PDB file of C-alpha atoms in Angstrom:
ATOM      1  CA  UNK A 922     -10.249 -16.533  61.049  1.00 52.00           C
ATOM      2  CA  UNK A 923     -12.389 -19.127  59.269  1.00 52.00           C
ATOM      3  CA  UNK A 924     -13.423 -20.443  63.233  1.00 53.00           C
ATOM      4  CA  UNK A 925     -14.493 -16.660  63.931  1.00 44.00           C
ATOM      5  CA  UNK A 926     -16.350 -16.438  60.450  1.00 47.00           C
ATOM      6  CA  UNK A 927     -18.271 -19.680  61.079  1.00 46.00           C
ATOM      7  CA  UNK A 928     -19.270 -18.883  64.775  1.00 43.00           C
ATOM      8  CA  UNK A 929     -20.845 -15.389  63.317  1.00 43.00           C
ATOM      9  CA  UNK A 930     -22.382 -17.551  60.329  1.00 47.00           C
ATOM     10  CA  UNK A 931     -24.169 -20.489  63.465  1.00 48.00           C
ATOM     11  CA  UNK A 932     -24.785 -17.068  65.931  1.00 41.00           C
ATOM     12  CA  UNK A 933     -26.621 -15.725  62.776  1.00 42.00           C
ATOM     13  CA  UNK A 934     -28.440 -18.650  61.772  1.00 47.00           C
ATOM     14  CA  UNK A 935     -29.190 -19.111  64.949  1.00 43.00           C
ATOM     15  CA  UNK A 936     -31.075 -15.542  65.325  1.00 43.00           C
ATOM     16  CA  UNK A 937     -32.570 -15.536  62.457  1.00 45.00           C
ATOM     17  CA  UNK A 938     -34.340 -19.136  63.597  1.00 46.00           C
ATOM     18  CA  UNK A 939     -35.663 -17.523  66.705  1.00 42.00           C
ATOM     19  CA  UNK A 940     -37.016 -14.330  64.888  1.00 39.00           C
ATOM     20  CA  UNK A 941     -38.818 -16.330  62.523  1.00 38.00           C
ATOM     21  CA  UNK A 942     -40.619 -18.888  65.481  1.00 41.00           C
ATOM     22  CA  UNK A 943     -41.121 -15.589  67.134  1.00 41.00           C
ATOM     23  CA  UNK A 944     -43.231 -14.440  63.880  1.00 42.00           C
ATOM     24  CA  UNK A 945     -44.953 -18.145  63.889  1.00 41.00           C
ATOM     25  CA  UNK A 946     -46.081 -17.860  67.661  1.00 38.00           C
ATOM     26  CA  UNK A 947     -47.530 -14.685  67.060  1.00 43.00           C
ATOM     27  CA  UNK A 948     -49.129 -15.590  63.325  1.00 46.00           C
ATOM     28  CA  UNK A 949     -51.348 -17.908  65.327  1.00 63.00           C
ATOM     29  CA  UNK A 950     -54.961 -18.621  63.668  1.00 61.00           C
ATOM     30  CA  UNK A 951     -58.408 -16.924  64.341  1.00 93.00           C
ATOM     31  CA  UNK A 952     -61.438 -17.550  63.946  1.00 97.00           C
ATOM     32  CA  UNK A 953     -64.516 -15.369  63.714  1.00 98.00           C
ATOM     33  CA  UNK A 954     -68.266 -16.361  64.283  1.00 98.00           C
ATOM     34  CA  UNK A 955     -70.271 -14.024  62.166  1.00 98.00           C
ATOM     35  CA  UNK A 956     -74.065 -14.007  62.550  1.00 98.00           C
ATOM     36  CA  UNK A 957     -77.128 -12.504  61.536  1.00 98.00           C
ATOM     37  CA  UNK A 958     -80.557 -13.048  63.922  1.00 98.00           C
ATOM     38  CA  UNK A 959     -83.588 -11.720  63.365  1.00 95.00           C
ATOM     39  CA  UNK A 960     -85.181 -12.949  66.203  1.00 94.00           C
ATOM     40  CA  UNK A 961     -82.743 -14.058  68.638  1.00 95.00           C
ATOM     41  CA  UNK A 962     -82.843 -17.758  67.942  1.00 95.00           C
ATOM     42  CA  UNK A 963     -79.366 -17.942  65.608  1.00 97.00           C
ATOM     43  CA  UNK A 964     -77.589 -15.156  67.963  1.00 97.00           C
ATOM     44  CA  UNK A 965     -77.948 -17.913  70.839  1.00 96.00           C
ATOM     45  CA  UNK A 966     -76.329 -20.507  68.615  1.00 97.00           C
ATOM     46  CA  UNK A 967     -73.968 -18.129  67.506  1.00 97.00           C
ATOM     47  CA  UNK A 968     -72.712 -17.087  71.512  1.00 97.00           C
ATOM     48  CA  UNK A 969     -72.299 -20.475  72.144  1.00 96.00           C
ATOM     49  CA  UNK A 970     -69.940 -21.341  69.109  1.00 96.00           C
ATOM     50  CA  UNK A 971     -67.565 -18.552  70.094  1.00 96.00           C
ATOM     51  CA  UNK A 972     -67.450 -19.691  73.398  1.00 94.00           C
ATOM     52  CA  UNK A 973     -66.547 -23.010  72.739  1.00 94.00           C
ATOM     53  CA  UNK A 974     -63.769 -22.206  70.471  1.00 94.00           C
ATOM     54  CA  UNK A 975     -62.621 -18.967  71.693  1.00 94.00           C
ATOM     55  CA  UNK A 976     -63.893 -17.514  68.686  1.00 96.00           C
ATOM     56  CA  UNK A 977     -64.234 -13.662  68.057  1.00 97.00           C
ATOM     57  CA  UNK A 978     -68.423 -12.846  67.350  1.00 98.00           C
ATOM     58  CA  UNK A 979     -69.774 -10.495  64.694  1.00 98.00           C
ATOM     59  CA  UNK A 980     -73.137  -9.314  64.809  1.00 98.00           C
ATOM     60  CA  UNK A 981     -74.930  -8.446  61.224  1.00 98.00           C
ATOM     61  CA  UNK A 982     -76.825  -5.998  61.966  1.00 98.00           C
ATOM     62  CA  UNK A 983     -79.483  -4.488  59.658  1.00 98.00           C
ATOM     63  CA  UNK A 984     -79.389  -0.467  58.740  1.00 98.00           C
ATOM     64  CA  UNK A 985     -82.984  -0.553  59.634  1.00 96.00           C
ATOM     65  CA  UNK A 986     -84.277  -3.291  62.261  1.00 95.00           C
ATOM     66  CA  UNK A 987     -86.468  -6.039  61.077  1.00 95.00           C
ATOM     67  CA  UNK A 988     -89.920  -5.048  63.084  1.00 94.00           C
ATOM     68  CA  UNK A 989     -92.131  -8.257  63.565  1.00 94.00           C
ATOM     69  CA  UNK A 990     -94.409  -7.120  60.584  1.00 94.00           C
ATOM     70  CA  UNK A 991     -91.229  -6.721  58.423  1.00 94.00           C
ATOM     71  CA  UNK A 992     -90.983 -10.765  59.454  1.00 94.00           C
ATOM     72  CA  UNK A 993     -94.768 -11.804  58.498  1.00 92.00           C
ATOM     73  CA  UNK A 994     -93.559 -14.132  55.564  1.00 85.00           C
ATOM     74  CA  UNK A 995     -97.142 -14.628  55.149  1.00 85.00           C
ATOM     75  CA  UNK A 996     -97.643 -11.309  53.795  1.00 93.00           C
ATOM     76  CA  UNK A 997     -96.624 -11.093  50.213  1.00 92.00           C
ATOM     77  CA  UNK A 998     -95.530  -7.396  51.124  1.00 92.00           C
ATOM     78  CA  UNK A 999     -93.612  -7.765  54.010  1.00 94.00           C
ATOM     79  CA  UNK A1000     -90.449  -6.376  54.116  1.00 95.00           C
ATOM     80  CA  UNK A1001     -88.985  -9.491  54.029  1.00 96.00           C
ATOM     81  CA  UNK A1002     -90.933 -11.094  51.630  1.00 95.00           C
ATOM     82  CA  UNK A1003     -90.520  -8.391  49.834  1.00 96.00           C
ATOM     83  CA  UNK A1004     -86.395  -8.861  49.760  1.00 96.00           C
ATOM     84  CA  UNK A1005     -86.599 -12.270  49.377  1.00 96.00           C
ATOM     85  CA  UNK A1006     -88.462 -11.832  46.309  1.00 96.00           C
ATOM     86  CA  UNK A1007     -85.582  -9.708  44.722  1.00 97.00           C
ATOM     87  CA  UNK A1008     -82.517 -11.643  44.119  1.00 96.00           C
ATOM     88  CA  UNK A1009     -80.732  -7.811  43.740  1.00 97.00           C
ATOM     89  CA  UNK A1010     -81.995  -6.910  47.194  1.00 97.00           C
ATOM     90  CA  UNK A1011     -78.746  -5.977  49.461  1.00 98.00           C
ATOM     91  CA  UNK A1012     -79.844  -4.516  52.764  1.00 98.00           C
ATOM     92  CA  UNK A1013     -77.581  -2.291  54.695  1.00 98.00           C
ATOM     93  CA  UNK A1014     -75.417  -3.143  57.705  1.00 98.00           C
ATOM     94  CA  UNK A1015     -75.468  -0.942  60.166  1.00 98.00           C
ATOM     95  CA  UNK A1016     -71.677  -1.191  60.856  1.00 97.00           C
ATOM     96  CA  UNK A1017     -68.605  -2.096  58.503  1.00 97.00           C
ATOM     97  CA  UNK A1018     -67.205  -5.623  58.689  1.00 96.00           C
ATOM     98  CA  UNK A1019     -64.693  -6.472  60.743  1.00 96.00           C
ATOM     99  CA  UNK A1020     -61.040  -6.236  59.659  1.00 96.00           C
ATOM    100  CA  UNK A1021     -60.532 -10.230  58.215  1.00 97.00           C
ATOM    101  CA  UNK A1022     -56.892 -10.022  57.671  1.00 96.00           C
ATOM    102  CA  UNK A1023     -56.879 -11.649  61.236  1.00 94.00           C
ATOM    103  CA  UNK A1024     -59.293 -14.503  60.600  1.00 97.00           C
ATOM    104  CA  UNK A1025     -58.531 -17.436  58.773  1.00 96.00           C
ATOM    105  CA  UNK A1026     -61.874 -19.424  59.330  1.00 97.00           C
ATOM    106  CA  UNK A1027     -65.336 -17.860  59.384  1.00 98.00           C
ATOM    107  CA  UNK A1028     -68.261 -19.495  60.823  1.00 98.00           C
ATOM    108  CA  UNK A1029     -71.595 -17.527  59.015  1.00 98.00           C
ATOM    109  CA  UNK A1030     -74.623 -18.110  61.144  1.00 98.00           C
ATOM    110  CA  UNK A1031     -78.438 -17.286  59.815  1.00 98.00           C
ATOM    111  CA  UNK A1032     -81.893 -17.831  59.731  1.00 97.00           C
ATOM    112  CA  UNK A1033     -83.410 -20.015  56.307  1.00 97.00           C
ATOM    113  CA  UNK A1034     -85.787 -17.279  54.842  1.00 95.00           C
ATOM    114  CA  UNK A1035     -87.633 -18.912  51.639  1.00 93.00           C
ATOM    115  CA  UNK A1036     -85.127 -22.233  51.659  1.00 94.00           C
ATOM    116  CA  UNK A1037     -82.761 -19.625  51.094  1.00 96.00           C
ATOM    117  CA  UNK A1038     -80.132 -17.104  53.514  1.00 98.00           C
ATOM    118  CA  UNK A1039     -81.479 -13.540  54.197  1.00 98.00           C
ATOM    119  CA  UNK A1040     -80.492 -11.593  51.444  1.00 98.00           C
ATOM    120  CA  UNK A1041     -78.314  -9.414  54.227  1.00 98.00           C
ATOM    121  CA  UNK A1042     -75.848 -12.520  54.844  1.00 98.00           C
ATOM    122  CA  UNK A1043     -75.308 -11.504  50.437  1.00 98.00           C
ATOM    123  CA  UNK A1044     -74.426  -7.669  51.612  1.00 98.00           C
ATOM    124  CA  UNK A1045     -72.116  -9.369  54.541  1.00 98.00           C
ATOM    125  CA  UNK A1046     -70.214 -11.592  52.040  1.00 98.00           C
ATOM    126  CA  UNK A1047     -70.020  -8.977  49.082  1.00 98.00           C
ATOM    127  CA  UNK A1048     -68.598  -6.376  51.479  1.00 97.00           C
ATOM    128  CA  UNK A1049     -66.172  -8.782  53.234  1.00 98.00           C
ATOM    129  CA  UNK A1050     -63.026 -10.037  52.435  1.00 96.00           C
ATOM    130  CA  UNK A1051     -63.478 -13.462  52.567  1.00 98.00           C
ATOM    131  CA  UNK A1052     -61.279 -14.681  49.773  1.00 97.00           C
ATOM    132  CA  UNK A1053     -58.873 -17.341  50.961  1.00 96.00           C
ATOM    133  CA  UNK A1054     -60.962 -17.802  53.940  1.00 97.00           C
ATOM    134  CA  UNK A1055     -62.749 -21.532  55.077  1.00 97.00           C
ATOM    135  CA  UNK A1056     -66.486 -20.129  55.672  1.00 98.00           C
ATOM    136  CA  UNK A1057     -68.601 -23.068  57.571  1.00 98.00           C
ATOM    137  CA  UNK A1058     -71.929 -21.574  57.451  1.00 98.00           C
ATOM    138  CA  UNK A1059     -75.054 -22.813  60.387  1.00 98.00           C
ATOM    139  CA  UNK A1060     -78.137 -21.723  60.438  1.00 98.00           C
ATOM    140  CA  UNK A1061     -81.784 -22.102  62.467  1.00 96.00           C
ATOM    141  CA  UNK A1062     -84.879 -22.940  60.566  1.00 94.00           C
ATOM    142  CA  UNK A1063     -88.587 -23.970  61.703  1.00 87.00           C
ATOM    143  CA  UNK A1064     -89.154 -25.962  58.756  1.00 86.00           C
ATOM    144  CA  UNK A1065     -85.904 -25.793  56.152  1.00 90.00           C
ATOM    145  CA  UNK A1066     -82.904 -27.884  55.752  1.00 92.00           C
ATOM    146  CA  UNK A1067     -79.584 -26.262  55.410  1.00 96.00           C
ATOM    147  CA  UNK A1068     -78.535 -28.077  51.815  1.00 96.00           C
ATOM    148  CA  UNK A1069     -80.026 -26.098  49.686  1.00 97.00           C
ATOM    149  CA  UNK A1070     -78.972 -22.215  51.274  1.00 97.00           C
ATOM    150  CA  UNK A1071     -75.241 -24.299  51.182  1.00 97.00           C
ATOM    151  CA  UNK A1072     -76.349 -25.271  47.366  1.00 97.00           C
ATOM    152  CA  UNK A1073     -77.345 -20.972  46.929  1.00 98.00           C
ATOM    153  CA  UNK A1074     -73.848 -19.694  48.708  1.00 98.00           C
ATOM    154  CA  UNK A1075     -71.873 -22.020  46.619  1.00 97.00           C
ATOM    155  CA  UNK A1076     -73.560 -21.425  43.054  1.00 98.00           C
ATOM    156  CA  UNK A1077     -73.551 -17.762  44.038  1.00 98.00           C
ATOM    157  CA  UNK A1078     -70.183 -17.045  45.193  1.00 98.00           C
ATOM    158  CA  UNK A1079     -68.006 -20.023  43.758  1.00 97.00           C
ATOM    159  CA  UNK A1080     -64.424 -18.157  44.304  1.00 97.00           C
ATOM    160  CA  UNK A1081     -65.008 -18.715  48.350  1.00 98.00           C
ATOM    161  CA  UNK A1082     -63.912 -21.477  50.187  1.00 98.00           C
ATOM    162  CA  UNK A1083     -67.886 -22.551  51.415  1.00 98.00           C
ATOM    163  CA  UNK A1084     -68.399 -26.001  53.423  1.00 96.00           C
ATOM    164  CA  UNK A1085     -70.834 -27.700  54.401  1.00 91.00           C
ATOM    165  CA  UNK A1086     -73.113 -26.649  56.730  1.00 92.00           C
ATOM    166  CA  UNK A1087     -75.064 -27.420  59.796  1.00 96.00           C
ATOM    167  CA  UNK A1088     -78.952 -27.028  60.726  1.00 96.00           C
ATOM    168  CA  UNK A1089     -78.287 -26.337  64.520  1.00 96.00           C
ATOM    169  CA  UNK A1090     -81.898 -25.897  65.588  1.00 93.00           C
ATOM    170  CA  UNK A1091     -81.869 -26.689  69.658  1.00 87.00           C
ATOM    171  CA  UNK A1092     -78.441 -27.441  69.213  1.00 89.00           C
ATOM    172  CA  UNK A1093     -76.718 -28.155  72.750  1.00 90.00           C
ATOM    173  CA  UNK A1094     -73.300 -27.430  73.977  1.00 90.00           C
ATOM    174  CA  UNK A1095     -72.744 -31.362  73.563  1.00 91.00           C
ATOM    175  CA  UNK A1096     -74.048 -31.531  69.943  1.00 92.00           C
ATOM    176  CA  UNK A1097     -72.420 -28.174  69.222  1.00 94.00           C
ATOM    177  CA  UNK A1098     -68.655 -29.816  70.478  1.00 92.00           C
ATOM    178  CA  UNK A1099     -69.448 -32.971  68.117  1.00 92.00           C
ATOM    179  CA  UNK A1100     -70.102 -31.100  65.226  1.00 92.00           C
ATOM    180  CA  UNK A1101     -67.302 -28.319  65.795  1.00 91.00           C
ATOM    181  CA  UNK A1102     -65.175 -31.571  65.491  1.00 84.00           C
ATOM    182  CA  UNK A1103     -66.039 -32.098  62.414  1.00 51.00           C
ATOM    183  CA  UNK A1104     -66.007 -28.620  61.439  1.00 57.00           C
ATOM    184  CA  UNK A1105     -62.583 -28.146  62.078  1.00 52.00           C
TER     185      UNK A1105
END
């Protein structure tokens, strides 16, 4: 009796092991690449991430399109100028963000506008979950650094998990796998 009881007890044991490494194989991290590009430059940076780590990629796509005179930061009344200039301003996406209960790690990708992230990558993070998350932002610039938008994101949201960042103007896919390295 007490050989039958502990055979049931291992054959138990044993089952529920393999149940929960079946739950573990399929809990497997994700990572998301989520991007905003106004004109094209960050979305290329962006591709190329995902690809090398088999990322899933989320455009941020504005309600309303940026034209190229919404861009003209040397017009104080550009549209852009305009939200820059308006640390409330929270353009629309045209689609909900993606479901993050699958990612665990979010690369945020974006152009420096005024030293500074767009003001939609601010509508992307306050209508994401992205609590508990590791968010590495990048970002293309034709005359910023990335330390102070890093310095903004922080200050600004301080509950989120934000890293350092990376200036990845001309980055290549060799420069791209170095820093990813780090990243990681």
């Amino acid at each position: 009796m007490k050989r039958t009881i502990y055979l049931l007890a291992g054959l138990w044991s044993l089952l529920c092991g393999l149940t929960f490494a079946n739950q573990n194989t399929t809990m497997e991290t994700k990572t998301l690449v989520a991007y905003f590009s106004a004109t094209g430059t960050t979305r290329a940076v962006a591709q190329q991430i995902a690809e090398l780590t088999g990322a899933d990629l989320f455009e941020i796509v504005p309600a309303h399109p940026y034209t190229s005179s919404d861009l003209n930061w040397r017009n104080e009344q550009s549209r852009s100028s305009v939200e820059m200039a308006d640390s409330k301003a929270r353009p629309a996406m045209a689609q909900p963000s993606p479901d993050m209960s699958r990612y665990d790690t979010v690369y945020l990708g974006f152009p420096i506008w005024w030293d500074l992230p767009p003001r939609i990558i601010q509508t992307f993070i306050e209508q994401t979950a992205l609590k508990g998350k590791t968010i590495i932002p990048f970002a293309t610039s034709g005359s910023s650094a990335i330390s102070h938008s890093v310095h903004f994101l922080i200050k600004t949201y301080p509950s989120l998990q934000i890293h350092e960042g990376r200036l990845l103007n001309q980055a290549t896919p060799q420069s791209l796998r170095a820093w990813l390295k780090i990243a990681n």
